[in-house]
Coordinates of C-alpha atoms in Angstrom, one line a residue:
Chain A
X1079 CA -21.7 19.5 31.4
X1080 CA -18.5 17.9 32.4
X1081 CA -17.9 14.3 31.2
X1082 CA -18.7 12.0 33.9
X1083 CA -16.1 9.5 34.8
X1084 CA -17.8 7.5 37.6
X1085 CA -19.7 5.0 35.6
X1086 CA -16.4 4.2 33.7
X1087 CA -14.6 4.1 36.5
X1088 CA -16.5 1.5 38.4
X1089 CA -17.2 -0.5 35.2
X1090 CA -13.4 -0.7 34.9
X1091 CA -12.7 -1.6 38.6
X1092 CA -15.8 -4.5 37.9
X1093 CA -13.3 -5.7 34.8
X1094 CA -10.3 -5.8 37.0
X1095 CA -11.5 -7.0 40.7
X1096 CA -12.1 -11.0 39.7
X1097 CA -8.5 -11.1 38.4
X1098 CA -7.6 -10.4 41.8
X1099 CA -9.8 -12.6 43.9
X1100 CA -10.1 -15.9 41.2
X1101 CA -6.3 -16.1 41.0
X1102 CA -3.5 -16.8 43.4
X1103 CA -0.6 -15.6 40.9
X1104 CA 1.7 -12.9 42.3
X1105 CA 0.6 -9.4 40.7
X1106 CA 3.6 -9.3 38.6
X1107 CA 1.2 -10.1 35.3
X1108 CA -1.3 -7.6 36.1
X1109 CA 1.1 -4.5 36.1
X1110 CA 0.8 -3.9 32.2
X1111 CA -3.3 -4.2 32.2
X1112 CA -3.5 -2.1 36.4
X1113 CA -1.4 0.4 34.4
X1114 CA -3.2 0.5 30.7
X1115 CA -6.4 1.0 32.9
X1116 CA -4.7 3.7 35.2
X1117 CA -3.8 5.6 32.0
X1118 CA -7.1 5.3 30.6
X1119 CA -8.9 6.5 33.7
X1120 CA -6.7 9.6 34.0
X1121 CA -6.9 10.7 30.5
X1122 CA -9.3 12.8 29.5
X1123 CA -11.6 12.5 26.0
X1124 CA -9.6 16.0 25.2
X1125 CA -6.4 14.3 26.1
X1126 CA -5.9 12.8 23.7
X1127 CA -7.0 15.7 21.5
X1128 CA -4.2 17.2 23.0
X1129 CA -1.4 15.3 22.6
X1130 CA -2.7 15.3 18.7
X1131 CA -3.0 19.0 18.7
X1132 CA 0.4 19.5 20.1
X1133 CA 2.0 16.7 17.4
X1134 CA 0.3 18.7 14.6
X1135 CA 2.5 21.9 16.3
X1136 CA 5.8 20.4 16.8
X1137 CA 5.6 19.8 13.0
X1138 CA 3.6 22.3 11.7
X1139 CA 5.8 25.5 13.3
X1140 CA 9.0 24.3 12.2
X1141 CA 8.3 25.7 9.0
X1142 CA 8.0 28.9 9.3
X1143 CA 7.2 29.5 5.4
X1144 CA 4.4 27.6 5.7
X1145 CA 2.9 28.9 8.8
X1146 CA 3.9 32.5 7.2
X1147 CA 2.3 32.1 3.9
X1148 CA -1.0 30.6 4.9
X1149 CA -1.3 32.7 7.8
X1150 CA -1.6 35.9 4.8
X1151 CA -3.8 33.5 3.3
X1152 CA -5.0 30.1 1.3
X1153 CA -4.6 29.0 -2.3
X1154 CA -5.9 25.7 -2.3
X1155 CA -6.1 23.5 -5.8
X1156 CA -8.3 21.5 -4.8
X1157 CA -11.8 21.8 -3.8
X1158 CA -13.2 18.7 -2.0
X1159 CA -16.0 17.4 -1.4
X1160 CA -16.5 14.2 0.8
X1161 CA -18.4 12.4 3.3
X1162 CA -18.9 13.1 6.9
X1163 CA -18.2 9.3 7.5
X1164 CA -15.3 9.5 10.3
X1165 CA -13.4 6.5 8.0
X1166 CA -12.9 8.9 5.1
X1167 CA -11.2 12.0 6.1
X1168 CA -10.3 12.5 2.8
X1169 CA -6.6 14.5 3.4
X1170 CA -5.6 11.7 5.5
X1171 CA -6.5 9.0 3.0
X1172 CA -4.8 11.5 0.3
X1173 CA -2.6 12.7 2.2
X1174 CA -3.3 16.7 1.6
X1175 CA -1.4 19.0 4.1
X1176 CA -2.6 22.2 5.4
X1177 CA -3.6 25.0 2.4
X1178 CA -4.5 22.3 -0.4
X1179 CA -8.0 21.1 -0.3
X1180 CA -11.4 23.2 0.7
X1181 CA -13.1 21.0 1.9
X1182 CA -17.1 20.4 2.0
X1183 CA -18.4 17.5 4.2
X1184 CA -21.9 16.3 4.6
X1185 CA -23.7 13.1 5.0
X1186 CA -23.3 10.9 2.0
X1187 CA -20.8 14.0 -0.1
X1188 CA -24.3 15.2 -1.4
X1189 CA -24.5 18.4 -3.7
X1190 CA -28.3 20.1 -3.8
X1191 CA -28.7 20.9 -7.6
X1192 CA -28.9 25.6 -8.4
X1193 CA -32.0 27.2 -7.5
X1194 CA -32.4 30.5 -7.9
X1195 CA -34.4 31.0 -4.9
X1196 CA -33.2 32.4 -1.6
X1197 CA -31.8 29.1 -0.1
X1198 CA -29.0 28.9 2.8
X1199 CA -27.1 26.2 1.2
X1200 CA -23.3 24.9 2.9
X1201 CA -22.9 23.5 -0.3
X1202 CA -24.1 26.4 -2.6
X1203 CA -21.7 29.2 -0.6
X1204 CA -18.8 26.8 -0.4
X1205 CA -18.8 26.1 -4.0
X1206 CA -19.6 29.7 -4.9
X1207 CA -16.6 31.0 -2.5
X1208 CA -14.1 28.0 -3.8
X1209 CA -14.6 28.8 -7.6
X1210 CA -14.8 32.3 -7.5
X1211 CA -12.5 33.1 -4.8
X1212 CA -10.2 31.1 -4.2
X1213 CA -10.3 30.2 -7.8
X1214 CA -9.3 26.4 -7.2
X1215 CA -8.8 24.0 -10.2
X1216 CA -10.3 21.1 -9.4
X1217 CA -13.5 20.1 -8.1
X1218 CA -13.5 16.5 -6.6
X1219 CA -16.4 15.1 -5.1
X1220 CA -15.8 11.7 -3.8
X1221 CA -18.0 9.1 -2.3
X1222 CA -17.0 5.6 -0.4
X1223 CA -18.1 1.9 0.5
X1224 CA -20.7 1.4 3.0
X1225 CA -22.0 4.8 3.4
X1226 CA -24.9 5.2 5.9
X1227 CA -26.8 7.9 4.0
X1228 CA -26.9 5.9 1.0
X1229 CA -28.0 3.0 2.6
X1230 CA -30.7 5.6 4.1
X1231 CA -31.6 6.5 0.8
X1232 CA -31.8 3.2 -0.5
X1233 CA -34.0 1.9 2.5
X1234 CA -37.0 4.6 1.7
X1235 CA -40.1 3.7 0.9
X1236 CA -41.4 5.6 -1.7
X1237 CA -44.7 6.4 0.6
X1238 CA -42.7 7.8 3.4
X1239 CA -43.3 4.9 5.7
X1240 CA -40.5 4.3 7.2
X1241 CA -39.8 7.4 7.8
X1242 CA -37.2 7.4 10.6
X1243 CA -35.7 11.0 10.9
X1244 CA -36.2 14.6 11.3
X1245 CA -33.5 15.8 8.9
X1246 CA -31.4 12.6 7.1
X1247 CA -34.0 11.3 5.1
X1248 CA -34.8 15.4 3.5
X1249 CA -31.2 15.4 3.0
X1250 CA -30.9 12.6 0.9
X1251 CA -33.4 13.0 -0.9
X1252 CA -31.4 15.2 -2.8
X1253 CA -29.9 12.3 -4.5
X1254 CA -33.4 10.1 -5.0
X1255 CA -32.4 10.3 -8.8
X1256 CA -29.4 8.2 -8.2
X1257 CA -31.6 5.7 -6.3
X1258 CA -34.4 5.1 -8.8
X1259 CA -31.9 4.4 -11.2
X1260 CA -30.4 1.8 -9.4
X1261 CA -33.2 0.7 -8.4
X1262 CA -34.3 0.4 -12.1
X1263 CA -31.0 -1.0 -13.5
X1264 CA -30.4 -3.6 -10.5
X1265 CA -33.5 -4.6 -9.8
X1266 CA -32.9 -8.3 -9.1
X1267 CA -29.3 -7.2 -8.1
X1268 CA -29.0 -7.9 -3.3
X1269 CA -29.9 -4.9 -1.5
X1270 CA -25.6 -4.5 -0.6
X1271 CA -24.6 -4.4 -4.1
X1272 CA -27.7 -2.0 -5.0
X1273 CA -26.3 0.5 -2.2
X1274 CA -22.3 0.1 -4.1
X1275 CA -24.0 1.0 -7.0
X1276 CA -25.8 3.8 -5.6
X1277 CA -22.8 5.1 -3.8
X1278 CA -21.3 5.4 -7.7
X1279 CA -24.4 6.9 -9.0
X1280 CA -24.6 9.6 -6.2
X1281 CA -21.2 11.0 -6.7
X1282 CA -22.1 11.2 -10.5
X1283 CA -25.5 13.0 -9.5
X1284 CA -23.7 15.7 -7.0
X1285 CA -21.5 16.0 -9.7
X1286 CA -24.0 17.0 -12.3
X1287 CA -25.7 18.9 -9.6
X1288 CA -22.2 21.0 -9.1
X1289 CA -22.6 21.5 -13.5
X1290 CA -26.1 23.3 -12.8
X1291 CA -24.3 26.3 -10.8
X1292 CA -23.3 29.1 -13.8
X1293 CA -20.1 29.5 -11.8
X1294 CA -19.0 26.1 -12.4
X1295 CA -19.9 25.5 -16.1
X1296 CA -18.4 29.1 -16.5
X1297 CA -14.8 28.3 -15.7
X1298 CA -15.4 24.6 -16.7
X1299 CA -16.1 26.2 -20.2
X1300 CA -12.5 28.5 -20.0
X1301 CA -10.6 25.6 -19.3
X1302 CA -9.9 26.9 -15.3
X1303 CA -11.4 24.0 -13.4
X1304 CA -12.1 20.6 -14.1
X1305 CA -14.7 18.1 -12.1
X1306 CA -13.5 15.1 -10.6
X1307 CA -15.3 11.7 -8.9
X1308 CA -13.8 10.1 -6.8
X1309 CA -14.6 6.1 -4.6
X1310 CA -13.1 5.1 -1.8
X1311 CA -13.8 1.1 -1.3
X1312 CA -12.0 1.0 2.1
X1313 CA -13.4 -2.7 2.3
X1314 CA -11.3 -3.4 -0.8
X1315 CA -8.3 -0.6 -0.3
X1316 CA -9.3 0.6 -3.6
X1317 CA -9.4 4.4 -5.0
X1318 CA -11.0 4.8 -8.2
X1319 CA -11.2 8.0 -10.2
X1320 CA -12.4 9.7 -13.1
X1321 CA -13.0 12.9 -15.0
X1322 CA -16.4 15.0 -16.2
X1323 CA -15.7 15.8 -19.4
X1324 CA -17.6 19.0 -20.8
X1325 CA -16.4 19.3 -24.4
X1326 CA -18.5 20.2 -27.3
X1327 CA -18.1 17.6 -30.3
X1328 CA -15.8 19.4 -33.1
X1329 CA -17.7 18.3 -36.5
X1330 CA -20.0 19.9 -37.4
X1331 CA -23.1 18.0 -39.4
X1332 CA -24.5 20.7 -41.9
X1333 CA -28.2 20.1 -42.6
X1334 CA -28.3 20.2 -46.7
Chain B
X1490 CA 16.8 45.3 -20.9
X1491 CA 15.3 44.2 -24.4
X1492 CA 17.2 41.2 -24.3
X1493 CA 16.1 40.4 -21.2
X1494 CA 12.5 40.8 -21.9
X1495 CA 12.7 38.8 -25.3
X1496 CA 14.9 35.7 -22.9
X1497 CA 11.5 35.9 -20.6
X1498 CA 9.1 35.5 -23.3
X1499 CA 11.0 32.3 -24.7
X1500 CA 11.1 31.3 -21.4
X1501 CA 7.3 31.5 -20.9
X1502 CA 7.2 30.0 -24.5
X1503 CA 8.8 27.1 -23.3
X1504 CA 7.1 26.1 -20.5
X1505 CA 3.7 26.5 -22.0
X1506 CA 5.2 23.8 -24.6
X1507 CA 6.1 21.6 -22.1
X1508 CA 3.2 21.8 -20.0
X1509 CA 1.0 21.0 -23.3
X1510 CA 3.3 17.9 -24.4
X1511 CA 3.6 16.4 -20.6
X1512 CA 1.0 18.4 -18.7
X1513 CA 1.2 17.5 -15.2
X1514 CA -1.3 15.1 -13.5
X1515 CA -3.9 17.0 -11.2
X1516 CA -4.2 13.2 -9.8
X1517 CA -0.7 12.4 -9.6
X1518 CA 0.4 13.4 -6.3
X1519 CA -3.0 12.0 -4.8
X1520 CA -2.5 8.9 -6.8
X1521 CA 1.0 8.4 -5.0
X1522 CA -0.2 9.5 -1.7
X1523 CA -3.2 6.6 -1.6
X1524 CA -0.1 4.1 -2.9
X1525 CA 1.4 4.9 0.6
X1526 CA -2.0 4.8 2.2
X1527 CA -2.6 1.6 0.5
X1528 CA 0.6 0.3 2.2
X1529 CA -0.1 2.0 5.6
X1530 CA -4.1 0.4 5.3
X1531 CA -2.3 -3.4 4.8
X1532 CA -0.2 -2.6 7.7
X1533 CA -3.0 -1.8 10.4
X1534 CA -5.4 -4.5 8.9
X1535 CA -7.3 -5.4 12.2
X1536 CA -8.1 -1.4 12.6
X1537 CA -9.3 -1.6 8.9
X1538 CA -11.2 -4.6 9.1
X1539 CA -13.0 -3.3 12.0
X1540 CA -13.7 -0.2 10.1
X1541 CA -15.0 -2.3 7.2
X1542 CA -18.0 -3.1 9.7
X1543 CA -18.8 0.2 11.1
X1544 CA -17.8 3.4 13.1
X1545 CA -18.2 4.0 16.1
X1546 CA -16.4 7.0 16.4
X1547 CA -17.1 9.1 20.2
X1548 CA -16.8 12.7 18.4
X1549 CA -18.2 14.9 15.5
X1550 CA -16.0 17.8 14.6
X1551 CA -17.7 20.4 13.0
X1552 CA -15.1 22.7 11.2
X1553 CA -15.0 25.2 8.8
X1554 CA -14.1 24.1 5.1
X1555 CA -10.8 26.7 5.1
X1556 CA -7.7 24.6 4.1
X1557 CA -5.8 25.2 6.6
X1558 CA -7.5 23.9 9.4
X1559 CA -8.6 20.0 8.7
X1560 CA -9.2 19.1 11.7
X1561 CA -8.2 15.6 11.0
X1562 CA -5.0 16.8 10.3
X1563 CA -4.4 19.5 13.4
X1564 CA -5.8 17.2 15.9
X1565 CA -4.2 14.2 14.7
X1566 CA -7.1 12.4 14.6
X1567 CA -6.8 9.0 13.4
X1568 CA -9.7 7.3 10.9
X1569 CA -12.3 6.2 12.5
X1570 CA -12.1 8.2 15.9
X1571 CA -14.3 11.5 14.4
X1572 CA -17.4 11.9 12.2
X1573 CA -16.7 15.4 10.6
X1574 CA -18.7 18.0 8.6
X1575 CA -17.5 21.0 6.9
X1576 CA -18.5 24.3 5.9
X1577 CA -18.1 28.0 5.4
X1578 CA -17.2 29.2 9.4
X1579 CA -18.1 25.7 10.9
X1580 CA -21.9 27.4 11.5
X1581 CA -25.2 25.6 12.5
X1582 CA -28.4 27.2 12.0
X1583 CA -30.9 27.2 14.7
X1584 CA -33.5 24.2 15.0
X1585 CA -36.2 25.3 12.6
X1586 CA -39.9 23.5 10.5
X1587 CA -38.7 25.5 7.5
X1588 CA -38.2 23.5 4.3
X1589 CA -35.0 23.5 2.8
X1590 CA -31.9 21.0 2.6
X1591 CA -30.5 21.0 5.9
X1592 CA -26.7 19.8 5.6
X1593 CA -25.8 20.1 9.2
X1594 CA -29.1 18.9 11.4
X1595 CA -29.1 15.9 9.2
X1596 CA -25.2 15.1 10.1
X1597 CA -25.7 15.9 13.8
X1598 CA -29.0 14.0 13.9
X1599 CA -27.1 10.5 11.9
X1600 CA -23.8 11.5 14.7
X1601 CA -26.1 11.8 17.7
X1602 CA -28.7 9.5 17.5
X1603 CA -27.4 6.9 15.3
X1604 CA -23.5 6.9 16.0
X1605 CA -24.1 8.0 19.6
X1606 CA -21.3 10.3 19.5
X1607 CA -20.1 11.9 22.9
X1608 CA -18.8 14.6 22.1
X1609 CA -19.6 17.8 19.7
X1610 CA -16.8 20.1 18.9
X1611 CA -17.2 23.0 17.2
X1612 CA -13.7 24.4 15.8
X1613 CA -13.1 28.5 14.9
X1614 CA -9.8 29.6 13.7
X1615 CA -7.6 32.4 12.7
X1616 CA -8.1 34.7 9.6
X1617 CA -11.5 33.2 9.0
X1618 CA -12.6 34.8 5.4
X1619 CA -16.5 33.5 6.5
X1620 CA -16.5 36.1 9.4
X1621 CA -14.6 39.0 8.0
X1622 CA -17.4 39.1 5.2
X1623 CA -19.9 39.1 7.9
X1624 CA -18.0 41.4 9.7
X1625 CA -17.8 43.9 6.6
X1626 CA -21.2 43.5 5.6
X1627 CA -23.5 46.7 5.5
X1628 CA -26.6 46.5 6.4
X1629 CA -28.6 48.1 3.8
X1630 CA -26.6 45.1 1.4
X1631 CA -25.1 47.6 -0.7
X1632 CA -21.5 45.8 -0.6
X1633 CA -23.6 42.7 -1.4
X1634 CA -20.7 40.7 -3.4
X1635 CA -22.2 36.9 -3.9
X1636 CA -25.5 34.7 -4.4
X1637 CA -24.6 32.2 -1.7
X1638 CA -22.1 33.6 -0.2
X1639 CA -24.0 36.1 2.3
X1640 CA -26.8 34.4 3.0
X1641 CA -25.2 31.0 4.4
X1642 CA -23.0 33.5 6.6
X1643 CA -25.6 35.3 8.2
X1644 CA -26.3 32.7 10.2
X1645 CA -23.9 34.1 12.6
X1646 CA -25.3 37.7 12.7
X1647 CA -26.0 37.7 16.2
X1648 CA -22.6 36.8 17.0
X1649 CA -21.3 40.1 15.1
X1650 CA -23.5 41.9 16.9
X1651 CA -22.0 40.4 20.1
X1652 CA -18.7 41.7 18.9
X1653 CA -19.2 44.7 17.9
X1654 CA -20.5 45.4 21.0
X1655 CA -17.9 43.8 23.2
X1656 CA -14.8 44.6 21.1
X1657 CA -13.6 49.0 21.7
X1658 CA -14.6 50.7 18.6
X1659 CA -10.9 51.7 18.3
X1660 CA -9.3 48.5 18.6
X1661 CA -7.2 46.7 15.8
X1662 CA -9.4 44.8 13.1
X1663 CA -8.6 41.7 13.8
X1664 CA -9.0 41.8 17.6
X1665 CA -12.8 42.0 16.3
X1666 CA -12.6 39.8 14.3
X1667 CA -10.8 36.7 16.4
X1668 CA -13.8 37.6 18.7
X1669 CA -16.3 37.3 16.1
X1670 CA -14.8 34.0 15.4
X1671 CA -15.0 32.7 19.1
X1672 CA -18.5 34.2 19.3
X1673 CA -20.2 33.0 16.5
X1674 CA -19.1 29.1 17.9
X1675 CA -20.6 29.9 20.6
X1676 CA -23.8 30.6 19.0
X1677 CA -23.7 27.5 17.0
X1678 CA -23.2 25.9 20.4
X1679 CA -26.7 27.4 21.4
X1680 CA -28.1 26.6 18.1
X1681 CA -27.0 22.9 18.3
X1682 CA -28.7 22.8 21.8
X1683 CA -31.6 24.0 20.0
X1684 CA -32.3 20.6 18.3
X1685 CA -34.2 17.8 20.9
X1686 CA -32.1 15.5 19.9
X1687 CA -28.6 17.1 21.2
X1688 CA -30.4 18.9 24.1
X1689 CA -32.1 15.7 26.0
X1690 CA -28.5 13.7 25.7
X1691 CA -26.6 16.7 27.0
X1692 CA -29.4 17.0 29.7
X1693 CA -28.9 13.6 30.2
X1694 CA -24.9 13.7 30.7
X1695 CA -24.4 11.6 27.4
X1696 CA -23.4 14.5 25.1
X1697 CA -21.0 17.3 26.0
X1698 CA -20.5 20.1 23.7
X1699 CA -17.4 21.7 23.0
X1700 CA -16.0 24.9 21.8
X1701 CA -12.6 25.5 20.0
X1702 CA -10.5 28.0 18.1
X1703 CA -7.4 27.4 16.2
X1704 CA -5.1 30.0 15.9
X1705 CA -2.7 29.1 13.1
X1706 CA -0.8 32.3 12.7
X1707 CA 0.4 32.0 16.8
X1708 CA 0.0 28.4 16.7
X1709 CA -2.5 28.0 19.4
X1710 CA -5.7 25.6 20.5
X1711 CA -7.9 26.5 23.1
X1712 CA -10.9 24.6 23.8
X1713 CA -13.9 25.5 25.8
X1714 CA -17.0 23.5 27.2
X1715 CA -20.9 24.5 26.6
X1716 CA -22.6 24.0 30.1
X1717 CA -26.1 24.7 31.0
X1718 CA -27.2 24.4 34.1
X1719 CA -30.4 25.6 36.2
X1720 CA -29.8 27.3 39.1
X1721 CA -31.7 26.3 42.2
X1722 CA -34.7 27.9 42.6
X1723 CA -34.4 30.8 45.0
X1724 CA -37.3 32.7 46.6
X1725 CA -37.6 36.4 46.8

């Protein structure tokens, strides 16, 4: 259906109309705002798109190496995974350019812990094609301030009445072992700072879920990938990061 | 030629000693890339205080996880402006009662009727590994090469179907496949449609759905619209 620009139209004409009748000033001040409006109403919601896509491609096809090599194919690093929050793309925040991070997005950068059972999991087949494929070396799942499907998570009632959705609150229930944790450690902490520490806790628990996979333990345990957390506090402009470490403990106590 | 062979063994030697006593910092270049961030962040403060809030961005993106096509990054889209998921070929499975975790009806239902996005786009590109295994797959599963892998791409089996069937048995591989590509985001078009939430804002002239493929070897963006309209009735 095509985008209907009528009601925009005439609720922009409402704006502008009384700053012609109420003032007796020459229209000489009005020609920035007549003008800003005129642009706006010509401008489509893929205009802008556009002028981004064709940015990107000025840029982007001036070196040819680049378009040449990823064209053949990708060799990211990285493998990401991140919220679908539009405030956290994370290769603008870490500034990434095309052919370094895979990246996975969902609501609140939740991982669904193995099961052997016939599943169609994003996560599962991203992961699976990342590691083994493309072979990346790192395996960064990072999380961020205010995030809705935390918040969602934290918000449940354990009986299910509240239930508000179809699909979000199944979704994060993946990560209810993050939130009764919280819930258990915090428990005369406010709501807000319950939900920062849950934000923490989930990225540790998608972490641990990515350990369950064999694939990932696997190449963990030959020393070709390493797991990664990262938080994003975009309230604070903060990053923080940190490693999982899987290492075995090098004494050995004998039993005598 | 020995001496040659014996100069590239020390060389490898070397390096391997180096890496070991300063091995390089997976988190260094992303560690200097937020510094700028950081500095870019102070800079638009109003934008970031406002972001602090809430978004209210007006599109989802739905892309496929491949790392050369962020969409973020070929659109220029700037923080805030697009709530995005990710994932193998950018697919969404019909509406469906079945249990199981459902990564993208969950992020359209939070986009749609919680963020009130406008728009949907659904981006295909180039060279898209998801599709060529799809395209290669045999039906009795005998080139069956993953645990995950397969299933999550089946999703867009009718699309192959739509190809093969479209595409001249004797044409070049990849003209099938760069139709597969286009085809199977138009069936996760349909599917989206197929949740009530998405269908009764589109029907409603709230949502509009959008179709896209990025061709990064030609270095080209076309972009389609979903429509669905009912003819007026007609009688016989």
């Amino acid at each position: 259906m095509a985008v209907d620009n009528t009601s925009f139209q005439k609720k922009t004409l409402d704006r502008i109309n009384p700053l012609f009748t109420t003032t007796t000033q020459s229209c000489t001040p009005f020609a920035s705002p007549i003008s800003a409006v005129t642009t706006e109403l010509q401008s489509s919601p893929l205009e802008k798109l556009r002028n981004g896509y064709l940015k990107f491609k000025e840029n982007y096809m001036k070196d040819q190496t680049l378009v040449k090599t990823l064209a053949e194919g990708q060799q990211p690093p990285y493998m990401i995974i991140a919220c679908c929050d539009s405030r956290v793309d994370p290769c603008t925040v870490l500034n990434l350019g095309p052919g370094e991070a895979f990246v996975l997005r969902n609501i609140g950068n939740m991982v669904p812990p193995y099961s052997s059972e016939k599943a169609c999991s994003s996560a599962a087949s991203a992961m699976e094609f990342a590691v083994l494929f493309l072979k990346v070396k790192h395996l960064v799942v990072i999380g961020h301030s205010q995030c809705g499907a935390v918040r969602a998570l934290m918000g449940m009632e354990d009986d299910g009445s509240n239930a508000f959705s179809e699909f979000i609150e199944d979704w994060v229930l993946i990560s209810k072992g993050a939130s009764k944790k919280v819930k258990d450690m915090h428990r005369s902490s406010p709501f807000e700072e319950q939900c920062t520490s849950c934000e923490k806790e989930v990225i540790n628990t998608s972490l641990l879920n990515c350990l369950s996979y064999p694939f990932v333990r696997q190449r963990m345990a030959s020393g070709e990938l390493t797991l990664h957390g990262g938080y994003y506090d975009f309230i604070n402009n903060q990053f923080e990061s940190w490693d999982v470490d899987l290492s075995c403990t090098s004494s050995l106590d004998k039993f005598q | 030629m020995e001496s040659v062979d014996n100069m590239q063994e020390k060389l490898e030697e070397l390096s391997l000693e180096a890496n070991v006593a300063c091995p390089v910092d997976p988190f260094e270049k992303m560690r200097k890339a937020f510094e700028e961030f950081k500095a870019y962040f102070k800079k638009e403060k109003e934008l970031f205080d406002a972001l602090a809030q809430s978004q209210h961005p007006k599109w989802m993106i739905i892309a496929c996880s491949d790392s050369r096509v962020d969409p973020a990054l070929v659109l220029g889209l700037e923080l805030g402006e697009a709530f995005i998921l990710r994932n193998i070929a950018s697919l969404i499975p019909p509406h469906s009662k079945q249990s199981g975790h459902k990564s993208g009806a969950s992020a359209i239902e939070y986009a749609v009727e919680h963020l009130k996005v406008e728009h949907i786009m659904i981006v295909g590109h180039s060279r898209c590994g998801g599709i060529k295994a799809l395209l290669e797959m045999k039906e009795d599963g005998s080139n069956r090469f993953s645990e995950y892998i397969e299933d999550w791409i089946q999703i867009a089996q009718p699309a192959s179907e739509i190809a093969k069937a479209k595409v001249p048995h004797d044409s070049p591989f990849e003209e099938l496949w760069t139709c597969c590509v286009k085809e199977s985001v138009n069936l996760s078009l349909r599917n989206c449609m197929s949740y009530p939430f998405v269908k009764i804002p589109m029907e409603k002239g709230l949502l509009t759905l959008h179709g896209a493929y990025f061709d990064f070897v030609n270095g080209a963006f076309d972009v389609w619209k979903l429509k669905c309209k009912i003819d007026e009735h007609q009688s016989l």
